[in-house]
Amino acid sequence: MKAFEYVKPATVAEAVRELGRSWEEAKILSGGTDLLGELKEGLISPQKIVNLKGIANLGYVRFSEKEGLKLGALTTLAEIESHPVIRQRYTALAEAAGSVATPQIRNIGTIGGNLCQRPRCWYYRDEHTRCLKKGGPICFAYNGENKYHAILGAGPCYIVHPSDCAPALIAFRATVSIVSPRGQRSVPLEEFFVLPARRLDHETILEPNEILTEIQVPTPPPNTRSTYLKFRERDSFDFAIVGAAVVARMRGDICEDIRIVLSGVAPIPWRSPEAEAVLKGKKITPDLAEQAAKAAVAKAQPLAQNAYKIPLTQAIVKQAVLKVAGQSK
Ligand SMILES: Cc1cc2nc3c(=O)[nH]c(=O)nc-3n(C[C@H](O)[C@H](O)[C@H](O)COP(=O)(O)OP(=O)(O)OC[C@H]3O[C@@H](n4cnc5c(N)ncnc54)[C@H](O)[C@@H]3O)c2cc1C
């Protein structure tokens, strides 16, 4: 590992001043559960590490009916998973946070780091492979080992987005605050992530000198129910092969409004307006849930080894829809 300068600013204003204009100049450290891996594996070698954990007031959970939920970027996943208001009012988010990695990682890992973590594609994570994301000529997954790669929205790079919390937060219409030396901006989380067709070197709109500081989530309307279901190969801890966050406003059996956001299938958390349209305004039945599940993958373009994700996505969408409709556990 190359030597680097280490700073621990006490305020967000100081922290953004420490960041550089290029990614090589400085990297942000929160819990470090992803960043330290990248450093040790030789994927990044910044001149400086800016540790946000010295900033006293950046980890918090606040809720009011009027303003909704506010999460400071340094809030740990363990705090989110166990917070009574989040468990009750934002169930999908608590379930998503609780499905991340292991209890040890959830005790250290932050929500800011969870949203900004880098992809797990094995070609990207291999120090010696210069893939498209690292300025190389091709995406090796396209004709290579692509069992875990994207079936929707991909190309020219076929990564899948790794965060479990992002789909749940998007389903709840979350917004993020971003601070840079120029000031603060607010962006819907749905617009925070970018497809490889638009940006190859990074997966979000963040520039090198920007910090994600807060996540705001509106108060869910009455009769909102939600869930996050995740299929993984190893049940003890693993990233999603396929996951579905579903947030629905129900009136009895009738679905008045619904948002469905998938994980593990696309380079960004993948919202499915096609599946939502099948369900909105209708009485939810197993048949209708199945139609919605089919609509969610209608545009899928699997690679040689990942067509199995299509029936898996359908199964998980159907199960999640029936669960929010109160028709299964
Ligand atoms: C074994 C293992 C299993 C895992 N399993 C899962 C899983 O199942 N699901 C899942 O979602 N994740 C998983 N993770 C990924 C990740 O470690 C966690 O999601 C964790 O929440 C990341 O948070 P952190 O604070 O440790 O991030 P860090 O490692 O500190 O940072 C991650 C990235 O985000 C950037 N960053 C951090 N904070 C900010 C900020 N506030 N503003 C801008 N940029 C920022 C960093 O520069 C870095 O690039 C796993 C990790 C490991 C090692």
Coordinates of C-alpha atoms and ligand atoms in Angstrom, one line a residue:
M1 CA 0.0 0.0 0.0
K2 CA 1.3 3.5 -0.9
A3 CA 1.9 5.9 2.0
F4 CA -0.8 8.5 2.4
E5 CA -1.6 11.6 4.5
Y6 CA -4.3 11.0 7.1
V7 CA -6.6 13.8 8.4
K8 CA -9.5 13.8 10.8
P9 CA -11.4 17.1 10.4
A10 CA -13.9 18.2 13.0
T11 CA -16.5 19.9 10.7
V12 CA -18.0 19.2 7.3
A13 CA -16.7 22.6 6.1
E14 CA -13.1 21.5 7.1
A15 CA -13.6 18.1 5.5
V16 CA -14.6 19.4 2.1
R17 CA -11.6 21.8 2.1
E18 CA -9.4 18.7 2.7
L19 CA -10.8 17.0 -0.4
G20 CA -9.2 17.5 -3.8
R21 CA -10.3 18.1 -7.3
S22 CA -9.4 14.6 -8.5
W23 CA -10.1 11.2 -7.0
E24 CA -6.4 10.5 -6.7
E25 CA -5.9 13.5 -4.3
A26 CA -8.1 12.4 -1.5
K27 CA -10.6 9.7 -0.4
I28 CA -13.4 9.9 2.2
L29 CA -13.3 7.3 5.1
S30 CA -16.4 6.6 7.1
G31 CA -16.7 3.1 8.6
G32 CA -13.9 1.9 6.3
T33 CA -15.5 -1.5 5.7
D34 CA -15.3 -1.0 1.9
L35 CA -12.6 1.7 1.6
L36 CA -10.0 -0.3 3.5
G37 CA -10.6 -3.3 1.3
E38 CA -10.0 -1.1 -1.8
L39 CA -6.8 0.3 -0.3
K40 CA -5.4 -3.1 0.7
E41 CA -6.3 -4.6 -2.6
G42 CA -4.4 -1.9 -4.4
L43 CA -7.5 -0.6 -6.3
I44 CA -7.0 3.0 -5.0
S45 CA -3.9 4.8 -3.8
P46 CA -5.0 8.3 -2.8
Q47 CA -2.5 10.9 -1.5
K48 CA -4.8 11.6 1.5
I49 CA -7.5 9.9 3.5
V50 CA -10.1 12.2 5.1
N51 CA -11.7 10.5 8.0
L52 CA -15.3 11.8 8.6
K53 CA -15.6 10.1 12.0
G54 CA -14.1 13.2 13.8
I55 CA -17.2 15.2 12.9
A56 CA -19.3 15.1 16.0
N57 CA -22.8 15.8 14.7
L58 CA -22.9 13.7 11.5
G59 CA -24.5 10.5 13.0
Y60 CA -28.1 10.8 14.0
V61 CA -31.7 9.5 13.5
R62 CA -34.3 12.2 13.7
F63 CA -38.0 11.8 13.1
S64 CA -41.0 14.1 13.2
E65 CA -44.4 13.7 11.5
K66 CA -44.0 17.0 9.7
E67 CA -40.4 16.6 8.5
G68 CA -40.1 12.9 8.2
L69 CA -36.9 10.9 8.8
K70 CA -33.4 12.4 8.8
L71 CA -30.3 10.3 8.9
G72 CA -26.9 11.7 9.3
A73 CA -24.4 10.2 6.9
L74 CA -22.4 8.6 9.8
T75 CA -25.4 6.8 11.3
T76 CA -24.5 3.1 11.5
L77 CA -26.5 0.4 9.8
A78 CA -27.0 -1.2 13.2
E79 CA -28.7 2.0 14.5
I80 CA -31.0 2.0 11.5
E81 CA -31.8 -1.7 11.7
S82 CA -32.8 -1.4 15.4
H83 CA -34.5 2.0 15.5
P84 CA -38.1 1.6 16.6
V85 CA -39.5 4.3 14.4
I86 CA -37.7 3.0 11.4
R87 CA -38.8 -0.5 12.1
Q88 CA -42.4 0.5 12.4
R89 CA -42.7 3.3 9.8
Y90 CA -39.9 2.5 7.3
T91 CA -39.9 -1.3 7.7
A92 CA -38.2 -1.9 4.3
L93 CA -35.3 0.3 5.3
A94 CA -34.8 -1.5 8.6
E95 CA -35.0 -4.9 6.8
A96 CA -32.5 -3.7 4.2
A97 CA -30.0 -2.4 6.8
G98 CA -30.4 -5.6 8.8
S99 CA -29.6 -7.7 5.7
V100 CA -26.3 -6.0 5.1
A101 CA -23.2 -8.1 5.8
T102 CA -22.6 -9.2 9.4
P103 CA -23.4 -7.6 12.8
Q104 CA -19.8 -6.5 13.1
I105 CA -19.9 -4.7 9.8
R106 CA -23.3 -3.2 10.5
N107 CA -21.9 -1.8 13.8
I108 CA -19.1 0.1 12.0
G109 CA -20.5 0.6 8.5
T110 CA -22.4 3.8 7.9
I111 CA -25.4 4.7 5.7
G112 CA -23.3 7.3 3.8
G113 CA -20.7 4.6 3.1
N114 CA -23.4 2.1 2.2
L115 CA -24.8 4.4 -0.5
C116 CA -21.3 5.4 -1.8
Q117 CA -19.6 2.0 -1.7
R118 CA -18.0 0.7 -4.9
P119 CA -19.2 -2.3 -6.9
R120 CA -18.3 -5.9 -6.2
C121 CA -17.6 -7.1 -9.8
W122 CA -14.7 -9.5 -9.5
Y123 CA -13.0 -7.9 -12.6
Y124 CA -13.2 -4.4 -11.0
R125 CA -12.0 -5.8 -7.6
D126 CA -9.0 -7.5 -9.2
E127 CA -5.9 -5.3 -8.9
H128 CA -4.4 -6.7 -12.1
T129 CA -7.4 -6.4 -14.4
R130 CA -7.7 -3.1 -16.2
C131 CA -11.4 -3.2 -17.0
L132 CA -13.5 -0.6 -18.6
K133 CA -14.2 1.1 -15.2
K134 CA -10.5 1.4 -14.6
G135 CA -9.8 3.0 -18.0
G136 CA -9.2 -0.3 -19.7
P137 CA -10.6 -1.3 -23.2
I138 CA -13.4 -3.7 -22.4
C139 CA -15.8 -5.0 -19.8
F140 CA -14.4 -8.5 -19.1
A141 CA -17.7 -9.7 -17.6
Y142 CA -19.5 -9.3 -21.0
N143 CA -17.9 -12.4 -22.5
G144 CA -16.4 -13.7 -19.3
E145 CA -17.6 -14.9 -15.9
N146 CA -20.9 -13.1 -15.6
K147 CA -23.0 -15.1 -13.2
Y148 CA -23.5 -12.2 -10.8
H149 CA -23.8 -9.4 -13.3
A150 CA -26.6 -7.2 -14.6
I151 CA -29.6 -8.2 -16.6
L152 CA -31.2 -4.7 -16.8
G153 CA -29.9 -1.2 -17.7
A154 CA -26.3 -2.3 -18.3
G155 CA -23.6 -1.7 -21.0
P156 CA -21.0 -1.0 -21.7
C157 CA -20.1 -2.1 -18.1
Y158 CA -22.1 -4.9 -16.5
I159 CA -21.7 -4.3 -12.7
V160 CA -24.6 -4.6 -10.3
H161 CA -25.2 -1.9 -7.7
P162 CA -24.2 -3.4 -4.3
S163 CA -26.2 -1.4 -1.6
D164 CA -29.2 -3.0 0.0
C165 CA -30.3 0.3 1.6
A166 CA -30.4 2.3 -1.6
P167 CA -33.5 0.5 -3.1
A168 CA -35.4 0.8 0.1
L169 CA -34.6 4.5 0.4
I170 CA -35.6 5.2 -3.2
A171 CA -38.8 3.3 -2.7
F172 CA -39.5 5.7 0.2
R173 CA -38.7 8.8 -2.1
A174 CA -35.5 9.7 -0.2
T175 CA -33.4 12.8 -0.9
V176 CA -29.8 13.3 -0.1
S177 CA -27.8 16.4 0.9
I178 CA -24.4 16.9 -0.7
V179 CA -21.9 19.4 0.5
S180 CA -18.9 20.8 -1.5
P181 CA -16.7 23.9 -1.2
R182 CA -19.4 25.6 -3.4
G183 CA -22.2 25.0 -0.8
Q184 CA -25.0 22.4 -0.4
R185 CA -27.3 20.8 -2.9
S186 CA -30.2 18.4 -2.5
V187 CA -30.9 15.5 -4.9
P188 CA -33.5 12.8 -5.0
L189 CA -31.7 9.6 -4.3
E190 CA -33.2 8.2 -7.5
E191 CA -31.1 10.7 -9.5
F192 CA -27.9 10.2 -7.3
F193 CA -26.9 6.9 -9.1
V194 CA -25.8 6.9 -12.7
L195 CA -25.7 4.2 -15.3
P196 CA -22.4 3.2 -16.9
A197 CA -23.6 4.6 -20.2
R198 CA -23.5 8.0 -18.6
R199 CA -20.4 7.7 -16.4
L200 CA -17.9 4.9 -16.3
D201 CA -15.4 5.8 -13.6
H202 CA -17.9 6.2 -10.7
E203 CA -21.4 5.1 -10.0
T204 CA -22.9 8.3 -8.5
I205 CA -23.1 12.0 -9.4
L206 CA -20.6 12.8 -6.6
E207 CA -17.5 14.8 -7.6
P208 CA -14.2 14.2 -5.7
N209 CA -14.7 17.1 -3.4
E210 CA -18.3 16.4 -2.4
I211 CA -19.6 14.7 0.8
L212 CA -23.0 13.1 1.3
T213 CA -24.1 14.5 4.6
E214 CA -27.7 13.7 5.2
I215 CA -30.6 11.5 3.9
Q216 CA -34.2 12.8 4.2
V217 CA -37.1 10.5 3.8
P218 CA -40.7 11.9 3.8
T219 CA -43.2 10.6 6.3
P220 CA -45.1 7.7 4.7
P221 CA -48.8 8.4 4.2
P222 CA -51.2 6.4 6.4
N223 CA -51.7 2.8 5.5
T224 CA -48.3 2.5 4.0
R225 CA -46.7 -1.0 4.2
S226 CA -43.2 -1.9 3.0
T227 CA -40.7 -4.7 2.8
Y228 CA -37.2 -5.5 1.5
L229 CA -36.7 -9.1 0.4
K230 CA -33.2 -10.3 -0.6
F231 CA -32.0 -13.5 -2.1
R232 CA -28.3 -14.3 -1.4
E233 CA -26.2 -17.4 -2.0
R234 CA -24.9 -17.6 1.5
D235 CA -27.5 -16.8 4.2
S236 CA -25.0 -15.8 6.9
F237 CA -23.8 -12.8 5.0
D238 CA -23.7 -11.9 1.4
F239 CA -24.6 -9.3 -1.2
A240 CA -27.9 -9.5 -3.0
I241 CA -28.1 -11.8 -6.0
V242 CA -31.6 -10.3 -6.4
G243 CA -33.6 -8.1 -4.0
A244 CA -36.8 -6.1 -4.0
A245 CA -37.9 -3.1 -2.0
V246 CA -41.7 -2.5 -2.2
V247 CA -43.5 0.4 -0.5
A248 CA -47.3 0.4 -1.0
R249 CA -50.2 2.5 0.2
M250 CA -53.1 0.1 0.6
R251 CA -56.8 0.6 1.1
G252 CA -58.0 -2.8 2.2
D253 CA -56.9 -5.1 -0.7
I254 CA -56.6 -2.2 -3.2
C255 CA -53.2 -0.8 -3.9
E256 CA -53.5 2.9 -4.1
D257 CA -49.8 3.6 -4.8
I258 CA -46.7 1.5 -5.0
R259 CA -43.0 1.8 -5.7
I260 CA -40.9 -1.2 -6.5
V261 CA -37.1 -0.9 -6.6
L262 CA -34.8 -3.9 -7.4
S263 CA -31.3 -4.7 -6.2
G264 CA -28.7 -7.1 -7.7
V265 CA -30.0 -6.8 -11.3
A266 CA -28.7 -3.5 -12.7
P267 CA -25.8 -1.1 -12.3
I268 CA -28.1 1.2 -10.3
P269 CA -31.0 0.5 -7.9
W270 CA -33.6 -0.4 -10.5
R271 CA -37.0 1.1 -10.2
S272 CA -39.7 -0.7 -12.1
P273 CA -42.5 1.6 -13.3
E274 CA -43.7 -1.3 -15.5
A275 CA -44.4 -3.5 -12.5
E276 CA -45.9 -0.5 -10.5
A277 CA -48.3 0.3 -13.3
V278 CA -49.7 -3.3 -13.3
L279 CA -50.6 -2.9 -9.6
K280 CA -51.7 0.7 -9.1
G281 CA -55.4 1.2 -8.3
K282 CA -56.1 -2.5 -8.4
K283 CA -57.0 -5.2 -6.0
I284 CA -53.9 -7.3 -5.3
T285 CA -54.3 -11.0 -6.0
P286 CA -51.6 -13.6 -6.6
D287 CA -52.3 -13.5 -10.3
L288 CA -51.9 -9.7 -10.5
A289 CA -48.7 -9.9 -8.4
E290 CA -47.4 -12.5 -10.9
Q291 CA -48.2 -10.2 -13.8
A292 CA -46.3 -7.3 -12.1
A293 CA -43.4 -9.7 -11.5
K294 CA -43.3 -10.5 -15.2
A295 CA -43.5 -6.9 -16.1
A296 CA -40.5 -6.1 -13.9
V297 CA -38.2 -8.3 -16.0
A298 CA -39.8 -7.9 -19.4
K299 CA -36.9 -5.8 -20.6
A300 CA -34.2 -8.0 -19.1
Q301 CA -31.2 -8.8 -21.4
P302 CA -29.3 -11.6 -19.6
L303 CA -25.7 -12.5 -20.3
A304 CA -24.5 -16.1 -20.9
Q305 CA -24.5 -17.1 -17.3
N306 CA -27.1 -15.0 -15.5
A307 CA -30.5 -15.8 -17.1
Y308 CA -31.4 -17.5 -13.8
K309 CA -31.9 -14.0 -12.3
I310 CA -35.0 -13.5 -14.4
P311 CA -37.2 -16.2 -12.6
L312 CA -35.5 -15.3 -9.3
T313 CA -36.5 -11.6 -9.7
Q314 CA -40.0 -12.6 -10.6
A315 CA -40.3 -14.8 -7.6
I316 CA -39.0 -12.1 -5.2
V317 CA -41.1 -9.3 -6.6
K318 CA -44.3 -11.5 -6.4
Q319 CA -43.4 -12.5 -2.8
A320 CA -42.7 -8.9 -1.8
V321 CA -45.9 -7.6 -3.4
L322 CA -48.1 -10.2 -1.7
K323 CA -46.3 -9.5 1.6
V324 CA -47.1 -5.8 1.6
A325 CA -50.7 -6.7 0.5
G326 CA -50.9 -8.8 3.7
Q327 CA -51.3 -12.0 1.7
S328 CA -48.1 -13.8 2.8
K329 CA -45.6 -13.6 5.6
Ligands
LIG1 C1 -17.7 -8.9 3.9 C2 -18.6 -7.7 3.5 C3 -19.9 -7.9 3.2 C4 -20.7 -6.9 2.8 N1 -22.0 -7.1 2.6 C5 -22.8 -6.1 2.2 C6 -24.2 -6.4 1.9 O1 -24.7 -7.5 2.0 N2 -25.0 -5.3 1.5 C7 -24.5 -4.0 1.4 O2 -25.3 -3.1 1.1 N3 -23.2 -3.8 1.6 C8 -22.3 -4.8 2.0 N4 -21.0 -4.5 2.3 C9 -20.5 -3.2 1.9 C10 -20.1 -2.1 2.9 O3 -19.0 -2.4 3.6 C11 -21.3 -1.6 3.8 O4 -22.4 -1.4 2.9 C12 -21.0 -0.4 4.6 O5 -22.2 0.2 4.9 C13 -20.1 0.7 4.0 O6 -20.1 1.8 4.9 P1 -18.7 2.3 5.5 O7 -19.1 3.5 6.4 O8 -17.9 1.3 6.1 O9 -18.1 2.9 4.1 P2 -16.5 3.2 3.8 O10 -15.8 2.0 3.6 O11 -16.0 4.2 4.8 O12 -16.8 4.0 2.4 C14 -17.3 3.3 1.3 C15 -17.2 4.3 0.1 O13 -18.0 5.4 0.2 C16 -17.3 6.6 0.3 N5 -17.9 7.4 1.3 C17 -18.1 7.0 2.6 N6 -18.9 7.9 3.3 C18 -19.1 8.9 2.4 C19 -19.9 10.1 2.5 N7 -20.5 10.5 3.6 N8 -19.9 10.9 1.4 C20 -19.3 10.5 0.2 N9 -18.6 9.4 0.1 C21 -18.5 8.6 1.2 C22 -15.8 6.2 0.6 O14 -14.9 7.1 0.1 C23 -15.7 4.8 -0.1 O15 -15.5 5.0 -1.5 C24 -20.2 -5.6 2.7 C25 -18.8 -5.4 3.0 C26 -18.0 -6.4 3.4 C27 -16.6 -6.2 3.6

